[in-house]
PDB file of C-alpha atoms in Angstrom:
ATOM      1  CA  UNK A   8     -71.378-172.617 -24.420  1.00 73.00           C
ATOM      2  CA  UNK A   9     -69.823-173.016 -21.172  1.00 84.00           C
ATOM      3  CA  UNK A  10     -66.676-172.636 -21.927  1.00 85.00           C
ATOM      4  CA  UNK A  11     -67.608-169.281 -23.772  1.00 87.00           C
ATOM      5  CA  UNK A  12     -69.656-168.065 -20.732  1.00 87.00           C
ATOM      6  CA  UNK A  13     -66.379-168.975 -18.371  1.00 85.00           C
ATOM      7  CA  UNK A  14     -64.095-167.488 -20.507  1.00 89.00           C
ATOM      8  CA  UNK A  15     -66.541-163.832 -21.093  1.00 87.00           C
ATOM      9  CA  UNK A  16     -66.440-163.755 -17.426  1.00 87.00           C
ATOM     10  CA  UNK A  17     -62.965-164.168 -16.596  1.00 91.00           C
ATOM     11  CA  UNK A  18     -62.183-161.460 -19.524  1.00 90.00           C
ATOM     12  CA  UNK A  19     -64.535-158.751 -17.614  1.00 91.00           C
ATOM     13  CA  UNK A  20     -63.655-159.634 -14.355  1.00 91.00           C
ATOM     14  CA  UNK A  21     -59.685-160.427 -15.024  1.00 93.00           C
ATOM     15  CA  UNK A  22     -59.747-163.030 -12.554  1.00 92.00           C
ATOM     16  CA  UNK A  23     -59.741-166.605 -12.834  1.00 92.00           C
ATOM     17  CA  UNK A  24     -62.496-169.021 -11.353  1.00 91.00           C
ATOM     18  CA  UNK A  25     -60.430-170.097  -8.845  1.00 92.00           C
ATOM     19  CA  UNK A  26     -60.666-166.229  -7.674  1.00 91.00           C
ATOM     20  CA  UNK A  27     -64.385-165.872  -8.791  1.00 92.00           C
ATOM     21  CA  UNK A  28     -65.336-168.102  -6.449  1.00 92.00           C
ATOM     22  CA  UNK A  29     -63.311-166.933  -3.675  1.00 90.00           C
ATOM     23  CA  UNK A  30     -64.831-163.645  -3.894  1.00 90.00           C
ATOM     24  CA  UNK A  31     -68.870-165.474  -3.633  1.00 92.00           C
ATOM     25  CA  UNK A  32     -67.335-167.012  -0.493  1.00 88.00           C
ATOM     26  CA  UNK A  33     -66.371-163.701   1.352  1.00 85.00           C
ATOM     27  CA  UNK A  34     -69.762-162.719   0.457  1.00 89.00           C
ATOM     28  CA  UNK A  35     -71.276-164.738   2.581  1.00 85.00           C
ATOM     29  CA  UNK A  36     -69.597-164.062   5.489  1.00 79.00           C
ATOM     30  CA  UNK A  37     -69.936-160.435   5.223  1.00 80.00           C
ATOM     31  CA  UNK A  38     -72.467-158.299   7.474  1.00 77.00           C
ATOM     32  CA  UNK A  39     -75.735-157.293   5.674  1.00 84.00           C
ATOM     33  CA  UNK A  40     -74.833-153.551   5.619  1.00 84.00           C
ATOM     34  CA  UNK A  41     -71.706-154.015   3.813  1.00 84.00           C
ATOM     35  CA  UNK A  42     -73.659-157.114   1.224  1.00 90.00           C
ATOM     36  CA  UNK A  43     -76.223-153.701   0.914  1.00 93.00           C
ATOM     37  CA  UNK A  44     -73.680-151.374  -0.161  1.00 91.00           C
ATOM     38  CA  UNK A  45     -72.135-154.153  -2.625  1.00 94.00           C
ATOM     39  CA  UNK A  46     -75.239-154.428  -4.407  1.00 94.00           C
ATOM     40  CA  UNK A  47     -75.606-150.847  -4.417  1.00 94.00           C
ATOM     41  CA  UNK A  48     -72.062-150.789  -6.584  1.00 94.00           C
ATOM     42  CA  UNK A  49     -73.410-153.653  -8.796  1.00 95.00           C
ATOM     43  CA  UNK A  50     -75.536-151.788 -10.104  1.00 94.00           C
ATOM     44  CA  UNK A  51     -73.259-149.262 -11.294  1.00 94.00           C
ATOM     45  CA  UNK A  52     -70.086-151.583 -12.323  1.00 95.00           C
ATOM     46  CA  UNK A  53     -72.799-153.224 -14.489  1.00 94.00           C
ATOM     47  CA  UNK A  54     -74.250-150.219 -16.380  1.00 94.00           C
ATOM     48  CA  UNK A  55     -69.977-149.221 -17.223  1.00 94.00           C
ATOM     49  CA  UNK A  56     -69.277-152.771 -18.307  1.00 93.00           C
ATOM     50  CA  UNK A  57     -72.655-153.117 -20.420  1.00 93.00           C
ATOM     51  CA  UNK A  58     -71.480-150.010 -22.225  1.00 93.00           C
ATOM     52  CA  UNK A  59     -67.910-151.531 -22.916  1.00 92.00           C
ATOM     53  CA  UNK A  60     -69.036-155.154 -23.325  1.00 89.00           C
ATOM     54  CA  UNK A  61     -72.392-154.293 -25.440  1.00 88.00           C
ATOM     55  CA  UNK A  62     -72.267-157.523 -27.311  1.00 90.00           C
ATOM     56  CA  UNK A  63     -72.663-159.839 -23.697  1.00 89.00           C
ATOM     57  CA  UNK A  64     -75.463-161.110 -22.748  1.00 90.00           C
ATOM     58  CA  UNK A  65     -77.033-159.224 -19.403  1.00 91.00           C
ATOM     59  CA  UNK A  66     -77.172-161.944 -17.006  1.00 93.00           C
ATOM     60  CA  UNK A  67     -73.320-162.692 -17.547  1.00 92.00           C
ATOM     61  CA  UNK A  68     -72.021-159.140 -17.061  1.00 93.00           C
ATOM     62  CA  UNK A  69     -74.479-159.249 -13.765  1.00 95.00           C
ATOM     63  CA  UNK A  70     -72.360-162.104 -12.988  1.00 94.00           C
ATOM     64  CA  UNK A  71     -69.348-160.383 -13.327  1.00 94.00           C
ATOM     65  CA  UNK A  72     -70.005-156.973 -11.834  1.00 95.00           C
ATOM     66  CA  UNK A  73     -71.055-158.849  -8.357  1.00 95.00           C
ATOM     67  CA  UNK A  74     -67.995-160.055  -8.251  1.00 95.00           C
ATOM     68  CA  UNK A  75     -66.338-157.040  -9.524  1.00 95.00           C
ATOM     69  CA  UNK A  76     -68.247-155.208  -6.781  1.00 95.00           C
ATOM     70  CA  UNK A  77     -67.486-157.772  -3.985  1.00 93.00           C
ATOM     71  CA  UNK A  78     -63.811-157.388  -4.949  1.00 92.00           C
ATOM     72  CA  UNK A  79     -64.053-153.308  -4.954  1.00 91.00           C
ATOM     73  CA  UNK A  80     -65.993-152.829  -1.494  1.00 89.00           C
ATOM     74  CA  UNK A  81     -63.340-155.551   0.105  1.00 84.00           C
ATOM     75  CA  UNK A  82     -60.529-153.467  -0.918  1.00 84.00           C
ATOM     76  CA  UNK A  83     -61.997-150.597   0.216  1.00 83.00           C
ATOM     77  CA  UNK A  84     -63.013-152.211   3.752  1.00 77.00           C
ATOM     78  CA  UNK A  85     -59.512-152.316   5.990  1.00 74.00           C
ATOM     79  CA  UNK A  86     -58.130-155.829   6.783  1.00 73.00           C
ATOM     80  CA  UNK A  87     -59.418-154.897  10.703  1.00 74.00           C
ATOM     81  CA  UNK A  88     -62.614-154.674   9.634  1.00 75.00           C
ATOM     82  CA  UNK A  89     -63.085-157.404   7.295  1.00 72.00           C
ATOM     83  CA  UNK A  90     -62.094-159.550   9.577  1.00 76.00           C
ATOM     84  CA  UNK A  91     -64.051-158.883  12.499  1.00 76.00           C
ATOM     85  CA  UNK A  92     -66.829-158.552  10.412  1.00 73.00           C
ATOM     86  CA  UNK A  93     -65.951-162.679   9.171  1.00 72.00           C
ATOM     87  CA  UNK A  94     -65.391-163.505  13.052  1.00 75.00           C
ATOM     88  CA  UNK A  95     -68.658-161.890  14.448  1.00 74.00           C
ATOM     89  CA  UNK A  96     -70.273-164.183  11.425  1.00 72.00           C
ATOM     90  CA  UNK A  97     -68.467-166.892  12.320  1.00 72.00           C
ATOM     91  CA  UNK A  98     -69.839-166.567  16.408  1.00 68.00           C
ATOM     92  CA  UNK A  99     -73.308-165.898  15.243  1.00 70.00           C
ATOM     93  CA  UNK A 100     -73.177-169.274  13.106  1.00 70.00           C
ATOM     94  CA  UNK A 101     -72.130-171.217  16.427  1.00 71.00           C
ATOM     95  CA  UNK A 102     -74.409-169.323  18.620  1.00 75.00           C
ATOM     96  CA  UNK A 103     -77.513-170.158  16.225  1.00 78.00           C
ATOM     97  CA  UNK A 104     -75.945-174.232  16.034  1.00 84.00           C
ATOM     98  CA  UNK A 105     -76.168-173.932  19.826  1.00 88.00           C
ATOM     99  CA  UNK A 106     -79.185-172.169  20.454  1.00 88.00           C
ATOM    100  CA  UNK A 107     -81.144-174.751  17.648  1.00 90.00           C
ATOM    101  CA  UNK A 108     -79.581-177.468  19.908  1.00 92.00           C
ATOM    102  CA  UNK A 109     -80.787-176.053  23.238  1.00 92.00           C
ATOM    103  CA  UNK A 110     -84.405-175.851  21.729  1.00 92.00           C
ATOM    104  CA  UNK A 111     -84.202-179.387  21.020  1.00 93.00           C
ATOM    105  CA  UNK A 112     -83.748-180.220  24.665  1.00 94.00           C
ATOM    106  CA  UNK A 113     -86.539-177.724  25.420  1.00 93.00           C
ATOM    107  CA  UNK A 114     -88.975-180.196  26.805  1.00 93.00           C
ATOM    108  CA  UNK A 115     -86.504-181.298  29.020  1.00 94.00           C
ATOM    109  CA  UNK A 116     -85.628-178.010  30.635  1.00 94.00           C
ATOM    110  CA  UNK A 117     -89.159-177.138  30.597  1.00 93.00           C
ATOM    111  CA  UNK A 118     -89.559-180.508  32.590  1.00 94.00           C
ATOM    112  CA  UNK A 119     -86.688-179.444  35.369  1.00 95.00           C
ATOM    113  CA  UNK A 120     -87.501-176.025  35.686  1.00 93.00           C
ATOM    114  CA  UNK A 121     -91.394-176.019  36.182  1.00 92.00           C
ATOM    115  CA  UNK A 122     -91.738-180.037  38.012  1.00 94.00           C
ATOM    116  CA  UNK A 123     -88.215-180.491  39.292  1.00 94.00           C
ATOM    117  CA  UNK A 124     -87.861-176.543  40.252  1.00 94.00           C
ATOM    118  CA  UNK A 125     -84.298-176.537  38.990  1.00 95.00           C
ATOM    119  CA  UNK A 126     -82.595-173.548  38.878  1.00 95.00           C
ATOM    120  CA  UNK A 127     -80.986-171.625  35.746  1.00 95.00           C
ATOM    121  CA  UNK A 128     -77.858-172.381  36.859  1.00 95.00           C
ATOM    122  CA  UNK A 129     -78.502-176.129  37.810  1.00 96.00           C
ATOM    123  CA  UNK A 130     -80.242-176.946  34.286  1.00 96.00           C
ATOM    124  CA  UNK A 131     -76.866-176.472  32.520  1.00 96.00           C
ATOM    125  CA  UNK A 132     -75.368-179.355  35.029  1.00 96.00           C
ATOM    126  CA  UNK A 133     -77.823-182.127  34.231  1.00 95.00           C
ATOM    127  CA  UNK A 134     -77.364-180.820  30.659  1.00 95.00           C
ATOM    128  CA  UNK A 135     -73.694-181.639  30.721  1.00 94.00           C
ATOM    129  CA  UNK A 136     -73.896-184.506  32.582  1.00 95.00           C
ATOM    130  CA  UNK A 137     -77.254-186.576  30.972  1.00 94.00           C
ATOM    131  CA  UNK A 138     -76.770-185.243  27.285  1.00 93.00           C
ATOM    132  CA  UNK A 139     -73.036-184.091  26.785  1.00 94.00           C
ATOM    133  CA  UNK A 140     -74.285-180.799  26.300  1.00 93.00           C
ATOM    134  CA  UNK A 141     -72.564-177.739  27.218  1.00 93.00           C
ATOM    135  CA  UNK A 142     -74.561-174.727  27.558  1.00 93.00           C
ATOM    136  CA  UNK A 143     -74.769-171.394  29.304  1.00 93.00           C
ATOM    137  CA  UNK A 144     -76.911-170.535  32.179  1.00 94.00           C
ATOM    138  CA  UNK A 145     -77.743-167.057  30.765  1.00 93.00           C
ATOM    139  CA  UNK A 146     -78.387-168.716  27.354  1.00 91.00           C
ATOM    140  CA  UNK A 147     -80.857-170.772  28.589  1.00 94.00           C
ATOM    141  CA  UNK A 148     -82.562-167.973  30.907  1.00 93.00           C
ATOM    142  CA  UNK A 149     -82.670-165.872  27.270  1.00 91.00           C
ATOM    143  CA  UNK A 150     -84.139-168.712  25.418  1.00 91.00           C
ATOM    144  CA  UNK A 151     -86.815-169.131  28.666  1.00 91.00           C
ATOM    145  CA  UNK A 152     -87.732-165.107  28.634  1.00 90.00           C
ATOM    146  CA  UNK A 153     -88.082-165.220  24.901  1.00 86.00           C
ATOM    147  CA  UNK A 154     -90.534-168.037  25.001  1.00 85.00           C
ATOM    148  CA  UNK A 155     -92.099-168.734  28.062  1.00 76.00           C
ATOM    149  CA  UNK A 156     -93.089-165.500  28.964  1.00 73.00           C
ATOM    150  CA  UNK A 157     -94.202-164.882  25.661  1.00 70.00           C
ATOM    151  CA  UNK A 158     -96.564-168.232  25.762  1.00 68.00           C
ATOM    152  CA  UNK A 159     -97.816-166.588  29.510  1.00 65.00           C
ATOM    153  CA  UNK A 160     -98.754-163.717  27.158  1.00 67.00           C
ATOM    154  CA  UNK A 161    -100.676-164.869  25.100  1.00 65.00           C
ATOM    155  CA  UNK A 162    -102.188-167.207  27.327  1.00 65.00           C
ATOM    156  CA  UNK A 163    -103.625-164.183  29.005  1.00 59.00           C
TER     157      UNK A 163
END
């Protein structure tokens, strides 16, 4: 059974696994707009291949006309483009690992700024030098808008 679902795939899609698989990864690092309009395509690669491959079952030529889609929409996207749209996903990724690690040191900054009347600037010094953290001023003065003044909101 598997080997008959692996080998109806690679006949519709005319690329291997190897290739398959390759094309799920550059999925995910593509920008929602563009994993939109690939979705949009799926739908019509599949209704073309149902009609040549009637005898498949459904949820395999789904299978195959994502990928087929993936692999049309990435030609069609310049190499410029593709990758800045992989590097701007790549930044977000460390700027979300960063930002997840600064709001597990939140008590702590909370604790410098509001009793120890640190500074923005300072916070990102004991940071550094207490917790071998490396952080932003500005990120931290983001993080303390978004929040803080939010909890003063409601408070009120």
């Amino acid at each position: 059974m598997q080997k008959e679902i692996l080998k109806n795939c690679e006949i519709i899609t005319k690329m291997n696994q190897e290739s398959q698989n390759q094309m799920i990864r550059t999925f995910t690092k593509l920008d929602v707009s563009v994993k939109v309009d690939i979705f949009k395509e799926q739908k019509v690669i599949f209704h073309k291949i149902k009609n040549i491959h009637f005898n498949v079952d459904n949820s395999i030529l789904t299978y195959a006309s994502f990928v087929l889609a993936i692999k049309l929409i990435v030609s069609k996207t310049n190499e410029v483009n593709l990758k800045a749209i992989k590097l701007r996903t790549k930044n977000a990724k460390k700027q979300n690992q960063k930002r997840e690690k600064l709001l597990s040191y939140w008590s702590v900054i909370k604790t410098l700024k509001n009793e120890q009347n640190y500074s923005f600037r300072e916070i990102p010094d004991y940071l550094l030098k207490y917790h071998r953290f490396e952080v932003s001023y500005s990120l931290i003065y983001q993080i303390w808008n978004e929040t803080e003044i939010i909890n003063l909101n409601k408070e009120n």
